Short mmCIF file of C-alpha atoms in Angstrom, two decimals:
data_model
loop_
_atom_site.label_atom_id
_atom_site.label_comp_id
_atom_site.label_asym_id
_atom_site.label_seq_id
_atom_site.Cartn_x
_atom_site.Cartn_y
_atom_site.Cartn_z
CA GLY A 1 -10.66 -19.98 -7.72
CA ALA A 2 -7.61 -21.97 -8.73
CA VAL A 3 -4.20 -21.15 -7.26
CA VAL A 4 -1.16 -20.15 -9.27
CA SER A 5 2.07 -19.65 -7.39
CA GLN A 6 4.97 -17.67 -8.81
CA HIS A 7 8.43 -17.63 -7.32
CA PRO A 8 10.40 -15.61 -6.45
CA SER A 9 8.28 -12.56 -5.73
CA ARG A 10 11.32 -10.30 -5.83
CA VAL A 11 14.81 -10.78 -7.19
CA ILE A 12 17.82 -8.55 -7.59
CA CYS A 13 20.57 -9.72 -9.88
CA LYS A 14 23.74 -8.39 -11.36
CA SER A 15 23.94 -7.34 -14.97
CA GLY A 16 25.02 -10.23 -17.17
CA THR A 17 23.64 -12.98 -14.98
CA SER A 18 20.55 -15.12 -15.61
CA VAL A 19 17.42 -15.33 -13.51
CA LYS A 20 14.82 -18.09 -13.46
CA ILE A 21 11.21 -17.46 -12.51
CA GLU A 22 8.84 -20.33 -11.75
CA CYS A 23 5.11 -20.47 -12.25
CA ARG A 24 3.18 -23.35 -10.72
CA SER A 25 -0.46 -24.30 -10.84
CA LEU A 26 -1.13 -25.79 -7.42
CA ASP A 27 -4.54 -27.36 -7.74
CA PHE A 28 -5.17 -27.84 -11.43
CA GLN A 29 -3.38 -28.94 -14.56
CA ALA A 30 -2.35 -25.97 -16.65
CA THR A 31 -2.29 -26.93 -20.28
CA THR A 32 -1.42 -23.38 -21.23
CA MET A 33 0.60 -20.75 -19.43
CA PHE A 34 1.12 -17.16 -20.44
CA TRP A 35 4.00 -14.88 -19.50
CA TYR A 36 3.52 -11.15 -19.26
CA ARG A 37 5.64 -8.16 -18.56
CA GLN A 38 4.12 -5.16 -16.84
CA PHE A 39 5.74 -1.74 -16.68
CA PRO A 40 4.76 0.68 -13.88
CA LYS A 41 1.22 1.92 -14.32
CA LYS A 42 0.95 0.11 -17.64
CA SER A 43 -0.96 -2.80 -19.02
CA LEU A 44 0.02 -6.45 -19.24
CA MET A 45 2.19 -7.07 -22.27
CA LEU A 46 2.03 -10.67 -23.43
CA MET A 47 5.50 -12.06 -24.00
CA ALA A 48 4.78 -15.67 -24.87
CA THR A 49 2.34 -18.53 -24.66
CA SER A 50 3.58 -21.92 -23.56
CA ASN A 51 1.86 -25.25 -23.91
CA GLU A 52 2.96 -28.27 -21.96
CA GLY A 53 5.47 -30.34 -23.87
CA SER A 54 5.87 -28.00 -26.82
CA LYS A 55 7.85 -24.92 -27.71
CA ALA A 56 6.58 -21.56 -26.56
CA THR A 57 5.03 -19.12 -29.00
CA TYR A 58 6.62 -15.70 -28.63
CA GLU A 59 4.96 -12.41 -29.41
CA GLN A 60 6.47 -10.13 -31.99
CA GLY A 61 9.43 -8.23 -30.66
CA VAL A 62 10.18 -10.63 -27.80
CA GLU A 63 13.59 -12.24 -28.07
CA LYS A 64 13.22 -15.96 -27.58
CA ASP A 65 16.92 -16.42 -26.89
CA LYS A 66 16.80 -13.86 -24.13
CA PHE A 67 13.57 -14.99 -22.50
CA LEU A 68 13.72 -18.77 -22.35
CA ILE A 69 10.44 -20.45 -21.54
CA ASN A 70 10.04 -24.07 -20.54
CA HIS A 71 6.76 -25.81 -19.82
CA ALA A 72 7.93 -29.27 -18.93
CA SER A 73 4.91 -30.40 -16.94
CA LEU A 74 1.24 -29.63 -16.55
CA THR A 75 1.92 -27.75 -13.35
CA LEU A 76 5.16 -25.88 -13.99
CA SER A 77 6.44 -23.32 -16.45
CA THR A 78 9.67 -21.38 -16.09
CA LEU A 79 10.89 -18.11 -17.57
CA THR A 80 14.64 -17.55 -17.63
CA VAL A 81 15.91 -14.07 -18.33
CA THR A 82 19.36 -14.66 -19.76
CA SER A 83 22.23 -12.18 -19.60
CA ALA A 84 20.02 -9.71 -17.80
CA HIS A 85 20.51 -5.99 -18.24
CA PRO A 86 19.03 -3.05 -16.36
CA GLU A 87 16.44 -2.52 -19.11
CA ASP A 88 15.08 -5.99 -18.29
CA SER A 89 14.05 -4.74 -14.87
CA SER A 90 10.30 -5.09 -14.70
CA PHE A 91 7.36 -6.91 -13.17
CA TYR A 92 6.93 -10.32 -14.74
CA ILE A 93 3.69 -12.21 -14.20
CA CYS A 94 2.39 -15.54 -15.38
CA SER A 95 -1.09 -16.84 -15.83
CA ALA A 96 -2.28 -20.40 -16.21
CA ARG A 97 -5.31 -21.95 -17.79
CA GLY A 98 -6.54 -25.52 -17.61
CA GLY A 99 -9.78 -27.00 -18.75
CA ARG A 100 -11.79 -24.08 -17.41
CA SER A 101 -12.09 -20.90 -19.36
CA GLU A 102 -10.59 -18.31 -17.10
CA ALA A 103 -6.89 -17.77 -16.61
CA PHE A 104 -5.50 -17.36 -13.12
CA PHE A 105 -2.53 -15.16 -12.39
CA GLY A 106 0.53 -15.72 -10.28
CA GLN A 107 1.52 -13.04 -7.81
CA GLY A 108 4.25 -11.70 -10.06
CA THR A 109 8.00 -11.28 -9.83
CA ARG A 110 9.68 -7.93 -9.54
CA LEU A 111 13.06 -8.19 -11.21
CA THR A 112 15.70 -5.56 -10.60
CA VAL A 113 18.94 -5.79 -12.56
CA VAL A 114 21.80 -3.75 -11.11
CA GLY B 1 -3.21 -6.79 -35.54
CA GLU B 2 -5.32 -7.63 -32.55
CA ASN B 3 -5.97 -4.70 -30.31
CA VAL B 4 -8.14 -3.75 -27.34
CA GLU B 5 -8.70 -0.11 -26.54
CA GLN B 6 -9.86 0.87 -23.07
CA HIS B 7 -11.26 4.16 -21.81
CA PRO B 8 -10.93 6.12 -19.67
CA SER B 9 -7.39 5.67 -18.42
CA THR B 10 -8.30 7.22 -15.08
CA LEU B 11 -11.66 7.63 -13.41
CA SER B 12 -12.58 9.28 -10.13
CA VAL B 13 -16.06 8.89 -8.68
CA GLN B 14 -17.70 9.73 -5.40
CA GLU B 15 -18.52 6.84 -3.12
CA GLY B 16 -21.95 5.52 -3.96
CA ASP B 17 -21.87 6.70 -7.56
CA SER B 18 -21.55 4.41 -10.57
CA ALA B 19 -18.46 3.81 -12.67
CA VAL B 20 -18.37 2.73 -16.29
CA ILE B 21 -15.33 1.52 -18.19
CA LYS B 22 -15.48 0.83 -21.91
CA CYS B 23 -13.42 -1.39 -24.19
CA THR B 24 -13.36 -1.87 -27.94
CA TYR B 25 -11.78 -4.87 -29.62
CA SER B 26 -10.59 -5.36 -33.18
CA ASP B 27 -10.58 -9.15 -33.62
CA SER B 28 -14.07 -10.12 -34.75
CA ALA B 29 -13.34 -13.75 -33.82
CA SER B 30 -13.09 -12.83 -30.13
CA ASN B 31 -15.83 -14.46 -28.11
CA TYR B 32 -14.69 -14.29 -24.49
CA PHE B 33 -14.30 -11.06 -22.55
CA PRO B 34 -13.00 -11.15 -18.97
CA TRP B 35 -12.47 -8.21 -16.64
CA TYR B 36 -9.66 -8.17 -14.10
CA LYS B 37 -9.08 -6.00 -11.03
CA GLN B 38 -5.51 -5.35 -9.97
CA GLU B 39 -4.72 -3.70 -6.66
CA LEU B 40 -1.35 -2.10 -6.18
CA GLY B 41 1.44 -4.66 -6.08
CA LYS B 42 -0.96 -7.59 -6.37
CA ARG B 43 -1.96 -10.02 -9.06
CA PRO B 44 -4.91 -9.37 -11.37
CA GLN B 45 -8.08 -11.04 -10.15
CA LEU B 46 -10.96 -12.03 -12.39
CA ILE B 47 -14.10 -10.17 -11.35
CA ILE B 48 -16.53 -10.98 -14.14
CA ASP B 49 -16.52 -12.36 -17.65
CA ILE B 50 -18.93 -12.62 -20.57
CA ARG B 51 -19.14 -14.77 -23.64
CA SER B 52 -20.39 -13.66 -27.01
CA ASN B 53 -23.61 -15.63 -26.81
CA VAL B 54 -25.02 -13.22 -24.19
CA GLY B 55 -25.41 -9.48 -24.16
CA GLU B 56 -25.28 -8.79 -20.45
CA LYS B 57 -24.17 -10.43 -17.23
CA LYS B 58 -24.56 -9.21 -13.69
CA ASP B 59 -23.00 -10.18 -10.38
CA GLN B 60 -24.20 -8.07 -7.45
CA ARG B 61 -22.80 -4.55 -7.99
CA ILE B 62 -20.87 -5.48 -11.12
CA ALA B 63 -22.27 -5.92 -14.60
CA VAL B 64 -20.81 -6.30 -18.05
CA THR B 65 -22.52 -5.56 -21.36
CA LEU B 66 -21.42 -6.69 -24.79
CA ASN B 67 -22.27 -5.29 -28.21
CA LYS B 68 -20.89 -7.72 -30.77
CA THR B 69 -21.93 -5.65 -33.74
CA ALA B 70 -20.02 -2.62 -32.53
CA LYS B 71 -17.27 -4.78 -31.01
CA HIS B 72 -17.35 -3.13 -27.66
CA PHE B 73 -18.05 -4.17 -24.10
CA SER B 74 -18.36 -2.27 -20.87
CA LEU B 75 -17.93 -2.79 -17.14
CA HIS B 76 -20.47 -1.18 -14.84
CA ILE B 77 -19.91 -0.84 -11.11
CA THR B 78 -22.80 0.50 -9.08
CA GLU B 79 -22.79 1.88 -5.54
CA THR B 80 -19.02 2.20 -5.61
CA GLN B 81 -17.04 1.78 -2.41
CA PRO B 82 -13.49 2.82 -1.51
CA GLU B 83 -12.34 -0.79 -1.79
CA ASP B 84 -13.30 -0.73 -5.47
CA SER B 85 -10.32 1.56 -6.03
CA ALA B 86 -7.87 -0.34 -8.23
CA VAL B 87 -6.75 -0.73 -11.83
CA TYR B 88 -9.23 -2.56 -14.03
CA PHE B 89 -8.24 -4.38 -17.20
CA CYS B 90 -10.49 -5.70 -19.90
CA ALA B 91 -9.40 -8.47 -22.23
CA ALA B 92 -10.59 -10.27 -25.34
CA SER B 93 -9.91 -13.82 -26.41
CA ARG B 94 -11.02 -16.43 -28.91
CA GLY B 95 -12.13 -19.98 -28.31
CA SER B 96 -14.56 -18.96 -25.55
CA GLY B 97 -11.49 -18.32 -23.45
CA SER B 98 -10.34 -21.91 -23.26
CA GLY B 99 -7.40 -23.71 -24.77
CA THR B 100 -4.35 -21.98 -26.07
CA TYR B 101 -5.94 -18.75 -27.19
CA LYS B 102 -4.24 -15.75 -25.72
CA TYR B 103 -5.84 -12.80 -24.01
CA ILE B 104 -5.38 -9.36 -25.50
CA PHE B 105 -5.52 -6.87 -22.64
CA GLY B 106 -6.71 -3.31 -22.67
CA THR B 107 -4.48 -0.55 -21.35
CA GLY B 108 -6.17 -0.38 -17.96
CA THR B 109 -8.32 2.08 -16.05
CA ARG B 110 -7.25 3.46 -12.73
CA LEU B 111 -10.42 3.85 -10.69
CA LYS B 112 -10.40 5.99 -7.59
CA VAL B 113 -13.44 6.03 -5.36
CA LEU B 114 -13.52 9.12 -3.18
CA ALA B 115 -14.97 8.73 0.29
#
């Protein structure tokens, strides 16, 4: 299958700072990328859908000013958690889809805000 | 709104037995139904998918059935092995899964295969 790389895999940051997470499709062009948040032993909660070159579409209840998404190229999307707080600590995971039907997931980023 | 219900939330089976996980979706426009397996601390991996133009698909020990009228689909794993232990997620999407259509995920099933 196609390869999606997410970086960093783990990050610890101080409360009030911002953290950027990158999601790259390594061997295909991802026209659409999805960002999820996953709580321990819970399902994948879709945060937003991003299409290359256009603004992301956020799900209800997700603050767009807090979770900034940029999809500047067909191989890269970034999620920036701004002014992070301990309640933002979670597992964030992206998935990417190109011309093929299935979406491929990145390995996820465990964010801990202290 | 769009919703996918998944049952059971946990499932324990003896090695060699079969496991069945069921999902029900609410969006009648959904026409693509993938299943993902997620091992602890790892990314979800696609294991099988089905589109609405077929009722059943099989890949070795894994099969998926779809009932469009009832809006439910099921994952069947036969001859389970300890390495099948993981969390399984179903999902539903429009547009045959392509393009910008999002996936709506079920709540997950934690499968434990007992040796």
